[in-house]
PDB file of C-alpha atoms and ligand atoms in Angstrom:
ATOM      1  CA  MET A   1      13.804  19.466 -40.724  1.00 70.00           C
ATOM      2  CA  ASP A   2      13.683  23.080 -39.441  1.00 82.00           C
ATOM      3  CA  ASP A   3      13.750  23.966 -35.744  1.00 85.00           C
ATOM      4  CA  LEU A   4      10.017  24.396 -35.455  1.00 86.00           C
ATOM      5  CA  GLN A   5       9.324  20.997 -37.002  1.00 87.00           C
ATOM      6  CA  LYS A   6      11.923  19.451 -34.699  1.00 87.00           C
ATOM      7  CA  ILE A   7      10.227  20.928 -31.618  1.00 87.00           C
ATOM      8  CA  LYS A   8       6.845  19.747 -32.868  1.00 86.00           C
ATOM      9  CA  ALA A   9       8.161  16.218 -33.436  1.00 87.00           C
ATOM     10  CA  GLU A  10       9.766  16.138 -29.985  1.00 85.00           C
ATOM     11  CA  ASN A  11       6.572  17.429 -28.457  1.00 84.00           C
ATOM     12  CA  GLU A  12       4.574  14.696 -30.156  1.00 83.00           C
ATOM     13  CA  GLU A  13       7.027  12.065 -28.899  1.00 84.00           C
ATOM     14  CA  LEU A  14       6.769  13.373 -25.325  1.00 84.00           C
ATOM     15  CA  LYS A  15       2.982  13.248 -25.528  1.00 80.00           C
ATOM     16  CA  ASN A  16       3.141   9.622 -26.661  1.00 78.00           C
ATOM     17  CA  ILE A  17       5.564   8.688 -23.888  1.00 80.00           C
ATOM     18  CA  ASN A  18       3.204  10.325 -21.408  1.00 77.00           C
ATOM     19  CA  LEU A  19       0.249   8.355 -22.735  1.00 75.00           C
ATOM     20  CA  VAL A  20       2.159   5.076 -22.474  1.00 76.00           C
ATOM     21  CA  ARG A  21       3.286   5.959 -18.928  1.00 78.00           C
ATOM     22  CA  SER A  22      -0.281   6.796 -17.963  1.00 77.00           C
ATOM     23  CA  ASP A  23      -1.586   3.519 -19.395  1.00 75.00           C
ATOM     24  CA  ILE A  24       1.092   1.483 -17.593  1.00 79.00           C
ATOM     25  CA  ILE A  25       0.177   3.117 -14.264  1.00 81.00           C
ATOM     26  CA  SER A  26      -3.493   2.566 -14.926  1.00 76.00           C
ATOM     27  CA  ILE A  27      -3.145  -1.123 -15.904  1.00 79.00           C
ATOM     28  CA  SER A  28      -0.789  -1.952 -13.001  1.00 81.00           C
ATOM     29  CA  ALA A  29      -2.935  -0.141 -10.460  1.00 84.00           C
ATOM     30  CA  HIS A  30      -6.094  -1.874 -11.640  1.00 79.00           C
ATOM     31  CA  GLN A  31      -4.408  -5.298 -11.551  1.00 82.00           C
ATOM     32  CA  LEU A  32      -2.996  -4.580  -8.122  1.00 85.00           C
ATOM     33  CA  ARG A  33      -6.424  -3.567  -6.890  1.00 84.00           C
ATOM     34  CA  THR A  34      -8.035  -6.733  -8.266  1.00 81.00           C
ATOM     35  CA  SER A  35      -5.507  -9.017  -6.519  1.00 83.00           C
ATOM     36  CA  LEU A  36      -5.736  -7.034  -3.288  1.00 89.00           C
ATOM     37  CA  SER A  37      -9.525  -7.185  -3.335  1.00 86.00           C
ATOM     38  CA  ALA A  38      -9.376 -10.964  -3.766  1.00 85.00           C
ATOM     39  CA  SER A  39      -7.023 -11.260  -0.752  1.00 89.00           C
ATOM     40  CA  LYS A  40      -9.249  -8.952   1.252  1.00 90.00           C
ATOM     41  CA  TRP A  41     -12.317 -11.134   0.699  1.00 87.00           C
ATOM     42  CA  ILE A  42     -10.436 -14.313   1.604  1.00 90.00           C
ATOM     43  CA  LEU A  43      -9.297 -12.667   4.848  1.00 92.00           C
ATOM     44  CA  LYS A  44     -12.865 -11.545   5.495  1.00 90.00           C
ATOM     45  CA  MET A  45     -14.134 -15.120   5.092  1.00 90.00           C
ATOM     46  CA  PHE A  46     -11.682 -16.241   7.785  1.00 92.00           C
ATOM     47  CA  LEU A  47     -12.648 -13.327  10.036  1.00 94.00           C
ATOM     48  CA  ASP A  48     -16.360 -14.028   9.578  1.00 92.00           C
ATOM     49  CA  LYS A  49     -15.567 -17.649  10.559  1.00 92.00           C
ATOM     50  CA  ASP A  50     -17.048 -18.939   7.298  1.00 87.00           C
ATOM     51  CA  LEU A  51     -14.127 -21.367   7.123  1.00 86.00           C
ATOM     52  CA  GLY A  52     -14.332 -22.528  10.729  1.00 90.00           C
ATOM     53  CA  GLN A  53     -13.461 -21.262  14.190  1.00 94.00           C
ATOM     54  CA  ILE A  54     -10.230 -19.309  14.756  1.00 93.00           C
ATOM     55  CA  THR A  55      -8.358 -18.463  17.958  1.00 95.00           C
ATOM     56  CA  SER A  56      -8.295 -14.859  19.228  1.00 94.00           C
ATOM     57  CA  GLU A  57      -4.577 -14.666  18.420  1.00 94.00           C
ATOM     58  CA  GLN A  58      -5.294 -15.712  14.822  1.00 95.00           C
ATOM     59  CA  GLU A  59      -8.182 -13.245  14.672  1.00 95.00           C
ATOM     60  CA  ASN A  60      -5.912 -10.458  15.826  1.00 94.00           C
ATOM     61  CA  LEU A  61      -3.323 -11.181  13.126  1.00 95.00           C
ATOM     62  CA  LEU A  62      -5.949 -11.641  10.424  1.00 95.00           C
ATOM     63  CA  ASN A  63      -7.481  -8.287  11.407  1.00 93.00           C
ATOM     64  CA  LYS A  64      -4.103  -6.615  10.947  1.00 92.00           C
ATOM     65  CA  ALA A  65      -3.672  -8.243   7.525  1.00 93.00           C
ATOM     66  CA  TYR A  66      -7.215  -7.202   6.590  1.00 93.00           C
ATOM     67  CA  GLU A  67      -6.631  -3.575   7.598  1.00 89.00           C
ATOM     68  CA  SER A  68      -3.327  -3.286   5.761  1.00 89.00           C
ATOM     69  CA  THR A  69      -4.899  -4.815   2.639  1.00 91.00           C
ATOM     70  CA  GLU A  70      -7.643  -2.208   2.868  1.00 89.00           C
ATOM     71  CA  ARG A  71      -5.049   0.544   3.110  1.00 86.00           C
ATOM     72  CA  MET A  72      -3.250  -0.766   0.034  1.00 88.00           C
ATOM     73  CA  ILE A  73      -6.551  -0.777  -1.842  1.00 89.00           C
ATOM     74  CA  THR A  74      -7.067   2.860  -0.832  1.00 86.00           C
ATOM     75  CA  LEU A  75      -3.585   3.690  -2.089  1.00 85.00           C
ATOM     76  CA  THR A  76      -4.189   2.010  -5.457  1.00 88.00           C
ATOM     77  CA  ASN A  77      -7.519   3.849  -5.709  1.00 86.00           C
ATOM     78  CA  GLU A  78      -5.625   7.090  -5.129  1.00 84.00           C
ATOM     79  CA  MET A  79      -3.119   6.181  -7.849  1.00 84.00           C
ATOM     80  CA  ILE A  80      -5.927   5.468 -10.291  1.00 83.00           C
ATOM     81  CA  THR A  81      -7.703   8.741  -9.480  1.00 82.00           C
ATOM     82  CA  LEU A  82      -4.529  10.790  -9.658  1.00 81.00           C
ATOM     83  CA  ASN A  83      -3.610   9.290 -13.000  1.00 80.00           C
ATOM     84  CA  HIS A  84      -7.101  10.003 -14.275  1.00 75.00           C
ATOM     85  CA  THR A  85      -6.969  13.587 -12.980  1.00 73.00           C
ATOM     86  CA  GLU A  86      -3.530  14.408 -14.318  1.00 70.00           C
ATOM     87  CA  ASP A  87      -3.758  12.890 -17.755  1.00 59.00           C
ATOM     88  CA  LYS A  88      -7.335  12.464 -18.700  1.00 52.00           C
ATOM     89  CA  ILE A  89      -8.937  15.792 -17.851  1.00 49.00           C
ATOM     90  CA  LEU A  90     -10.917  15.730 -21.059  1.00 49.00           C
ATOM     91  CA  SER A  91     -12.656  12.526 -20.094  1.00 62.00           C
ATOM     92  CA  PHE A  92     -14.362  14.128 -17.088  1.00 75.00           C
ATOM     93  CA  ASN A  93     -18.027  13.301 -17.093  1.00 83.00           C
ATOM     94  CA  PHE A  94     -19.899  16.463 -16.096  1.00 91.00           C
ATOM     95  CA  GLN A  95     -23.553  16.268 -15.080  1.00 94.00           C
ATOM     96  CA  ASN A  96     -26.015  18.083 -12.795  1.00 95.00           C
ATOM     97  CA  VAL A  97     -25.485  16.671  -9.319  1.00 96.00           C
ATOM     98  CA  ASP A  98     -27.226  17.129  -5.977  1.00 97.00           C
ATOM     99  CA  LEU A  99     -24.141  17.780  -3.828  1.00 97.00           C
ATOM    100  CA  THR A 100     -26.062  17.587  -0.545  1.00 97.00           C
ATOM    101  CA  GLU A 101     -27.100  14.038  -1.371  1.00 97.00           C
ATOM    102  CA  LEU A 102     -23.586  13.108  -2.528  1.00 96.00           C
ATOM    103  CA  LEU A 103     -22.060  14.512   0.661  1.00 97.00           C
ATOM    104  CA  GLU A 104     -24.630  12.710   2.804  1.00 96.00           C
ATOM    105  CA  GLN A 105     -23.814   9.401   1.068  1.00 93.00           C
ATOM    106  CA  THR A 106     -20.102   9.977   1.655  1.00 92.00           C
ATOM    107  CA  ILE A 107     -20.604  10.782   5.334  1.00 94.00           C
ATOM    108  CA  PHE A 108     -22.669   7.617   5.684  1.00 90.00           C
ATOM    109  CA  GLU A 109     -19.687   5.558   4.421  1.00 87.00           C
ATOM    110  CA  PHE A 110     -17.602   6.866   7.312  1.00 88.00           C
ATOM    111  CA  TYR A 111     -20.053   6.284  10.171  1.00 87.00           C
ATOM    112  CA  GLY A 112     -18.422   2.918  10.958  1.00 84.00           C
ATOM    113  CA  GLU A 113     -14.964   4.454  11.168  1.00 84.00           C
ATOM    114  CA  SER A 114     -16.084   7.416  13.277  1.00 91.00           C
ATOM    115  CA  HIS A 115     -18.077   5.128  15.579  1.00 90.00           C
ATOM    116  CA  LYS A 116     -14.956   2.986  16.157  1.00 86.00           C
ATOM    117  CA  LYS A 117     -13.032   6.087  17.253  1.00 91.00           C
ATOM    118  CA  GLU A 118     -16.040   7.483  19.136  1.00 94.00           C
ATOM    119  CA  ILE A 119     -15.975  10.590  17.023  1.00 96.00           C
ATOM    120  CA  GLU A 120     -19.181  12.569  16.738  1.00 96.00           C
ATOM    121  CA  LEU A 121     -19.999  13.118  13.058  1.00 96.00           C
ATOM    122  CA  ILE A 122     -22.424  15.988  12.453  1.00 97.00           C
ATOM    123  CA  PHE A 123     -23.895  17.049   9.113  1.00 97.00           C
ATOM    124  CA  LEU A 124     -25.402  20.523   8.832  1.00 97.00           C
ATOM    125  CA  LYS A 125     -27.479  21.028   5.721  1.00 93.00           C
ATOM    126  CA  PRO A 126     -29.791  23.877   4.692  1.00 93.00           C
ATOM    127  CA  SER A 127     -33.524  23.482   5.249  1.00 92.00           C
ATOM    128  CA  THR A 128     -34.302  24.285   1.599  1.00 93.00           C
ATOM    129  CA  PRO A 129     -32.672  22.178  -1.149  1.00 95.00           C
ATOM    130  CA  LEU A 130     -29.623  23.643  -2.898  1.00 96.00           C
ATOM    131  CA  PRO A 131     -29.471  23.944  -6.684  1.00 96.00           C
ATOM    132  CA  ARG A 132     -27.658  21.133  -8.464  1.00 95.00           C
ATOM    133  CA  ALA A 133     -24.059  21.771  -9.526  1.00 95.00           C
ATOM    134  CA  PHE A 134     -22.554  20.806 -12.889  1.00 95.00           C
ATOM    135  CA  VAL A 135     -19.714  18.487 -11.810  1.00 94.00           C
ATOM    136  CA  ASP A 136     -18.126  15.090 -12.358  1.00 90.00           C
ATOM    137  CA  LYS A 137     -19.939  13.142  -9.644  1.00 91.00           C
ATOM    138  CA  GLU A 138     -17.318  10.439  -9.099  1.00 85.00           C
ATOM    139  CA  MET A 139     -14.490  12.975  -8.929  1.00 87.00           C
ATOM    140  CA  ILE A 140     -16.335  15.148  -6.415  1.00 93.00           C
ATOM    141  CA  ARG A 141     -17.101  12.013  -4.413  1.00 90.00           C
ATOM    142  CA  VAL A 142     -13.307  11.537  -4.173  1.00 87.00           C
ATOM    143  CA  VAL A 143     -12.965  15.133  -2.897  1.00 93.00           C
ATOM    144  CA  PHE A 144     -15.591  14.575  -0.194  1.00 95.00           C
ATOM    145  CA  GLN A 145     -14.139  11.183   0.736  1.00 90.00           C
ATOM    146  CA  ASN A 146     -10.621  12.574   1.149  1.00 91.00           C
ATOM    147  CA  LEU A 147     -11.716  15.461   3.350  1.00 96.00           C
ATOM    148  CA  VAL A 148     -14.049  13.438   5.559  1.00 95.00           C
ATOM    149  CA  GLU A 149     -11.551  10.575   5.813  1.00 91.00           C
ATOM    150  CA  ASN A 150      -8.744  12.926   6.863  1.00 94.00           C
ATOM    151  CA  SER A 151     -10.911  14.676   9.449  1.00 96.00           C
ATOM    152  CA  ILE A 152     -11.531  11.314  11.156  1.00 93.00           C
ATOM    153  CA  LYS A 153      -8.043   9.910  10.569  1.00 91.00           C
ATOM    154  CA  TYR A 154      -6.328  12.925  12.104  1.00 94.00           C
ATOM    155  CA  SER A 155      -8.710  13.216  15.058  1.00 94.00           C
ATOM    156  CA  ASN A 156      -8.253  11.757  18.486  1.00 90.00           C
ATOM    157  CA  THR A 157     -10.867   9.520  20.056  1.00 92.00           C
ATOM    158  CA  HIS A 158     -13.924  11.399  21.344  1.00 94.00           C
ATOM    159  CA  GLY A 159     -13.338  14.153  18.789  1.00 96.00           C
ATOM    160  CA  LYS A 160     -15.981  15.944  16.790  1.00 97.00           C
ATOM    161  CA  VAL A 161     -16.305  16.466  13.037  1.00 98.00           C
ATOM    162  CA  VAL A 162     -18.805  18.974  11.664  1.00 98.00           C
ATOM    163  CA  ILE A 163     -19.547  18.925   7.953  1.00 98.00           C
ATOM    164  CA  SER A 164     -21.662  21.606   6.356  1.00 98.00           C
ATOM    165  CA  ILE A 165     -22.944  22.563   2.932  1.00 98.00           C
ATOM    166  CA  GLY A 166     -24.497  25.833   1.804  1.00 97.00           C
ATOM    167  CA  GLN A 167     -24.685  28.355  -0.993  1.00 96.00           C
ATOM    168  CA  ASN A 168     -22.898  31.690  -1.377  1.00 93.00           C
ATOM    169  CA  ASP A 169     -21.818  34.051  -4.183  1.00 92.00           C
ATOM    170  CA  SER A 170     -19.167  31.596  -5.413  1.00 89.00           C
ATOM    171  CA  GLY A 171     -21.600  28.684  -5.684  1.00 95.00           C
ATOM    172  CA  ILE A 172     -21.791  25.751  -3.311  1.00 97.00           C
ATOM    173  CA  GLU A 173     -19.520  25.813  -0.263  1.00 97.00           C
ATOM    174  CA  ILE A 174     -18.634  22.725   1.744  1.00 98.00           C
ATOM    175  CA  SER A 175     -16.702  22.761   4.997  1.00 98.00           C
ATOM    176  CA  VAL A 176     -15.259  19.952   7.098  1.00 98.00           C
ATOM    177  CA  ARG A 177     -14.242  20.985  10.620  1.00 98.00           C
ATOM    178  CA  ASP A 178     -12.422  18.708  13.036  1.00 98.00           C
ATOM    179  CA  THR A 179     -10.985  18.878  16.527  1.00 97.00           C
ATOM    180  CA  GLY A 180      -7.895  16.931  15.476  1.00 95.00           C
ATOM    181  CA  ILE A 181      -4.104  17.169  15.507  1.00 94.00           C
ATOM    182  CA  SER A 182      -3.906  20.536  13.642  1.00 95.00           C
ATOM    183  CA  ILE A 183      -1.466  21.646  10.965  1.00 97.00           C
ATOM    184  CA  SER A 184       1.431  23.813  12.142  1.00 96.00           C
ATOM    185  CA  LYS A 185       2.215  27.168  10.450  1.00 96.00           C
ATOM    186  CA  GLU A 186       5.435  25.696   8.933  1.00 96.00           C
ATOM    187  CA  ASP A 187       3.533  22.771   7.421  1.00 97.00           C
ATOM    188  CA  GLN A 188       0.616  24.796   6.091  1.00 97.00           C
ATOM    189  CA  ILE A 189       2.325  25.997   2.881  1.00 96.00           C
ATOM    190  CA  HIS A 190       3.223  22.421   1.890  1.00 97.00           C
ATOM    191  CA  ILE A 191      -0.052  20.693   2.632  1.00 97.00           C
ATOM    192  CA  PHE A 192      -1.280  20.375  -0.977  1.00 96.00           C
ATOM    193  CA  GLU A 193       2.093  19.177  -2.298  1.00 93.00           C
ATOM    194  CA  LYS A 194       2.354  15.684  -3.766  1.00 86.00           C
ATOM    195  CA  PHE A 195       3.472  13.114  -1.131  1.00 85.00           C
ATOM    196  CA  TYR A 196       3.690  15.720   1.666  1.00 93.00           C
ATOM    197  CA  ARG A 197       2.810  14.393   5.124  1.00 93.00           C
ATOM    198  CA  THR A 198       3.387  16.215   8.408  1.00 95.00           C
ATOM    199  CA  GLU A 199       5.475  14.583  11.139  1.00 94.00           C
ATOM    200  CA  ASN A 200       2.559  14.414  13.588  1.00 91.00           C
ATOM    201  CA  ALA A 201       0.394  12.804  10.906  1.00 92.00           C
ATOM    202  CA  LYS A 202       3.049  10.166  10.228  1.00 90.00           C
ATOM    203  CA  GLN A 203       3.169   9.341  13.927  1.00 88.00           C
ATOM    204  CA  LYS A 204      -0.604   9.158  14.193  1.00 81.00           C
ATOM    205  CA  ASP A 205      -1.295   7.203  11.047  1.00 74.00           C
ATOM    206  CA  THR A 206       1.835   5.557   9.763  1.00 66.00           C
ATOM    207  CA  ILE A 207       0.442   4.480   6.400  1.00 70.00           C
ATOM    208  CA  GLY A 208      -0.660   7.341   4.192  1.00 77.00           C
ATOM    209  CA  SER A 209       0.347   8.479   0.753  1.00 79.00           C
ATOM    210  CA  GLY A 210       0.263  12.259   0.865  1.00 86.00           C
ATOM    211  CA  LEU A 211      -1.597  12.047  -2.447  1.00 84.00           C
ATOM    212  CA  GLY A 212      -5.133  12.691  -1.207  1.00 87.00           C
ATOM    213  CA  LEU A 213      -5.026  16.471  -0.855  1.00 92.00           C
ATOM    214  CA  TYR A 214      -2.895  16.926  -3.969  1.00 89.00           C
ATOM    215  CA  THR A 215      -5.504  15.009  -5.985  1.00 85.00           C
ATOM    216  CA  THR A 216      -8.364  16.766  -4.218  1.00 91.00           C
ATOM    217  CA  LYS A 217      -6.966  20.183  -5.124  1.00 93.00           C
ATOM    218  CA  LYS A 218      -6.477  19.160  -8.745  1.00 88.00           C
ATOM    219  CA  ILE A 219     -10.054  17.929  -9.006  1.00 89.00           C
ATOM    220  CA  VAL A 220     -11.462  21.095  -7.404  1.00 94.00           C
ATOM    221  CA  GLU A 221      -9.397  23.295  -9.705  1.00 92.00           C
ATOM    222  CA  ASN A 222     -10.521  21.313 -12.740  1.00 88.00           C
ATOM    223  CA  HIS A 223     -14.030  22.321 -11.694  1.00 93.00           C
ATOM    224  CA  LYS A 224     -12.929  25.980 -11.430  1.00 94.00           C
ATOM    225  CA  GLY A 225     -13.507  25.754  -7.705  1.00 96.00           C
ATOM    226  CA  LYS A 226     -11.356  26.698  -4.725  1.00 97.00           C
ATOM    227  CA  ILE A 227      -9.986  24.761  -1.764  1.00 98.00           C
ATOM    228  CA  TRP A 228      -8.333  26.144   1.352  1.00 98.00           C
ATOM    229  CA  PHE A 229      -8.101  25.478   5.064  1.00 98.00           C
ATOM    230  CA  GLU A 230      -7.681  27.085   8.461  1.00 98.00           C
ATOM    231  CA  SER A 231      -5.916  25.389  11.316  1.00 98.00           C
ATOM    232  CA  ASN A 232      -5.195  26.298  14.921  1.00 96.00           C
ATOM    233  CA  GLU A 233      -4.619  24.427  18.167  1.00 95.00           C
ATOM    234  CA  LYS A 234      -8.331  23.539  18.316  1.00 95.00           C
ATOM    235  CA  GLY A 235      -8.334  21.717  14.989  1.00 97.00           C
ATOM    236  CA  THR A 236      -8.614  22.150  11.236  1.00 98.00           C
ATOM    237  CA  THR A 237     -11.344  23.210   8.828  1.00 98.00           C
ATOM    238  CA  PHE A 238     -11.160  22.515   5.102  1.00 98.00           C
ATOM    239  CA  PHE A 239     -13.339  24.572   2.746  1.00 98.00           C
ATOM    240  CA  VAL A 240     -14.284  23.857  -0.860  1.00 98.00           C
ATOM    241  CA  THR A 241     -16.323  26.065  -3.162  1.00 98.00           C
ATOM    242  CA  LEU A 242     -17.669  24.759  -6.451  1.00 97.00           C
ATOM    243  CA  PRO A 243     -19.312  27.053  -9.004  1.00 94.00           C
ATOM    244  CA  LEU A 244     -22.844  26.010 -10.016  1.00 88.00           C
ATOM    245  CA  ASN A 245     -21.873  26.191 -13.690  1.00 77.00           C
ATOM    246  CA  ASN A 246     -18.351  25.936 -14.980  1.00 64.00           C
TER     247      ASN A 246
HETATM  248  P1  LIG B   1      -2.466  11.221   3.652  1.00 57.92           P
HETATM  249  O1  LIG B   1      -3.651  11.408   4.551  1.00 57.92           O
HETATM  250  O2  LIG B   1      -2.509   9.969   2.859  1.00 57.92           O
HETATM  251  O3  LIG B   1      -1.172  11.391   4.387  1.00 57.92           O
HETATM  252  P2  LIG B   1      -3.306  13.671   2.271  1.00 57.92           P
HETATM  253  O4  LIG B   1      -2.786  14.203   0.984  1.00 57.92           O
HETATM  254  O5  LIG B   1      -4.765  13.395   2.350  1.00 57.92           O
HETATM  255  O6  LIG B   1      -2.455  12.373   2.564  1.00 57.92           O
HETATM  256  O7  LIG B   1      -2.932  14.718   3.376  1.00 57.92           O
HETATM  257  C1  LIG B   1      -1.614  15.253   3.391  1.00 57.92           C
HETATM  258  C2  LIG B   1      -1.205  15.603   4.800  1.00 57.92           C
HETATM  259  O8  LIG B   1      -1.964  16.726   5.251  1.00 57.92           O
HETATM  260  C3  LIG B   1      -1.474  14.517   5.830  1.00 57.92           C
HETATM  261  O9  LIG B   1      -0.460  13.551   5.851  1.00 57.92           O
HETATM  262  C4  LIG B   1      -1.517  15.337   7.104  1.00 57.92           C
HETATM  263  O10 LIG B   1      -0.198  15.643   7.499  1.00 57.92           O
HETATM  264  C5  LIG B   1      -2.174  16.637   6.664  1.00 57.92           C
HETATM  265  N1  LIG B   1      -3.627  16.675   6.916  1.00 57.92           N
HETATM  266  C6  LIG B   1      -4.609  16.478   6.002  1.00 57.92           C
HETATM  267  N2  LIG B   1      -5.820  16.627   6.563  1.00 57.92           N
HETATM  268  C7  LIG B   1      -5.616  16.933   7.859  1.00 57.92           C
HETATM  269  C8  LIG B   1      -6.479  17.220   8.979  1.00 57.92           C
HETATM  270  N3  LIG B   1      -7.794  17.220   8.851  1.00 57.92           N
HETATM  271  N4  LIG B   1      -5.887  17.510  10.167  1.00 57.92           N
HETATM  272  C9  LIG B   1      -4.539  17.525  10.299  1.00 57.92           C
HETATM  273  N5  LIG B   1      -3.676  17.264   9.300  1.00 57.92           N
HETATM  274  C10 LIG B   1      -4.194  16.965   8.089  1.00 57.92           C
END
């Protein structure tokens, strides 16, 4: 076998190893999510008192178990998305999507969370409808979810989150502005790195993966879009632009 053939064979082997690795992650994450979802619904039945009355002390503990199960489900969802983004780019399902509607749906999902923290959630949308963008709807939903979730998660009570969508020369631009804990200058260069979490974020929200923004950036870049942010002592704004056709 000459050198070139050797390299080709090694390359092929690496590709196969990568596929197996990706499948193992995918299968484990899906199984983990299924078991966690089952536990979550059992806990919910107790909390909803479907199985009889519970004391306030029991309710308190069950609430904690419920919340941590939910967090684990979020983490497994992130693993599944990341795996999908890193290894299965070709299986993206592009279609014409109304991003205003998708963003509105996403914001709606977070009303409960923002209400709990007494955070004002404002959506600014243009008076005339925007053209549809050619994107993978479920992947862009993940982008919107990560940004809106972070803006609430890293805000203090009585904060304000303003989400806007509009059109400019680059296509559709989305921004998510919060009045939260801010990202220091030293942290800013690392923010899109895999597993990176700032110290103040760890103190505020102890369970987080540091995978959300990494995945978000990958998805945006796979759509030939751009993501960036600005942060100062008043808070942080994330921006995303997505071309109408890519
Ligand atoms: P996670 O939220 O699970 O920690 P992310 O990848 O979504 O992971 O975010 C990475 C880090 O970026 C967070 O841990 C936090 O330090 C910082 N961050 C993200 N969004 C914001 C925000 N809106 N305000 C302040 N810090 C943020």
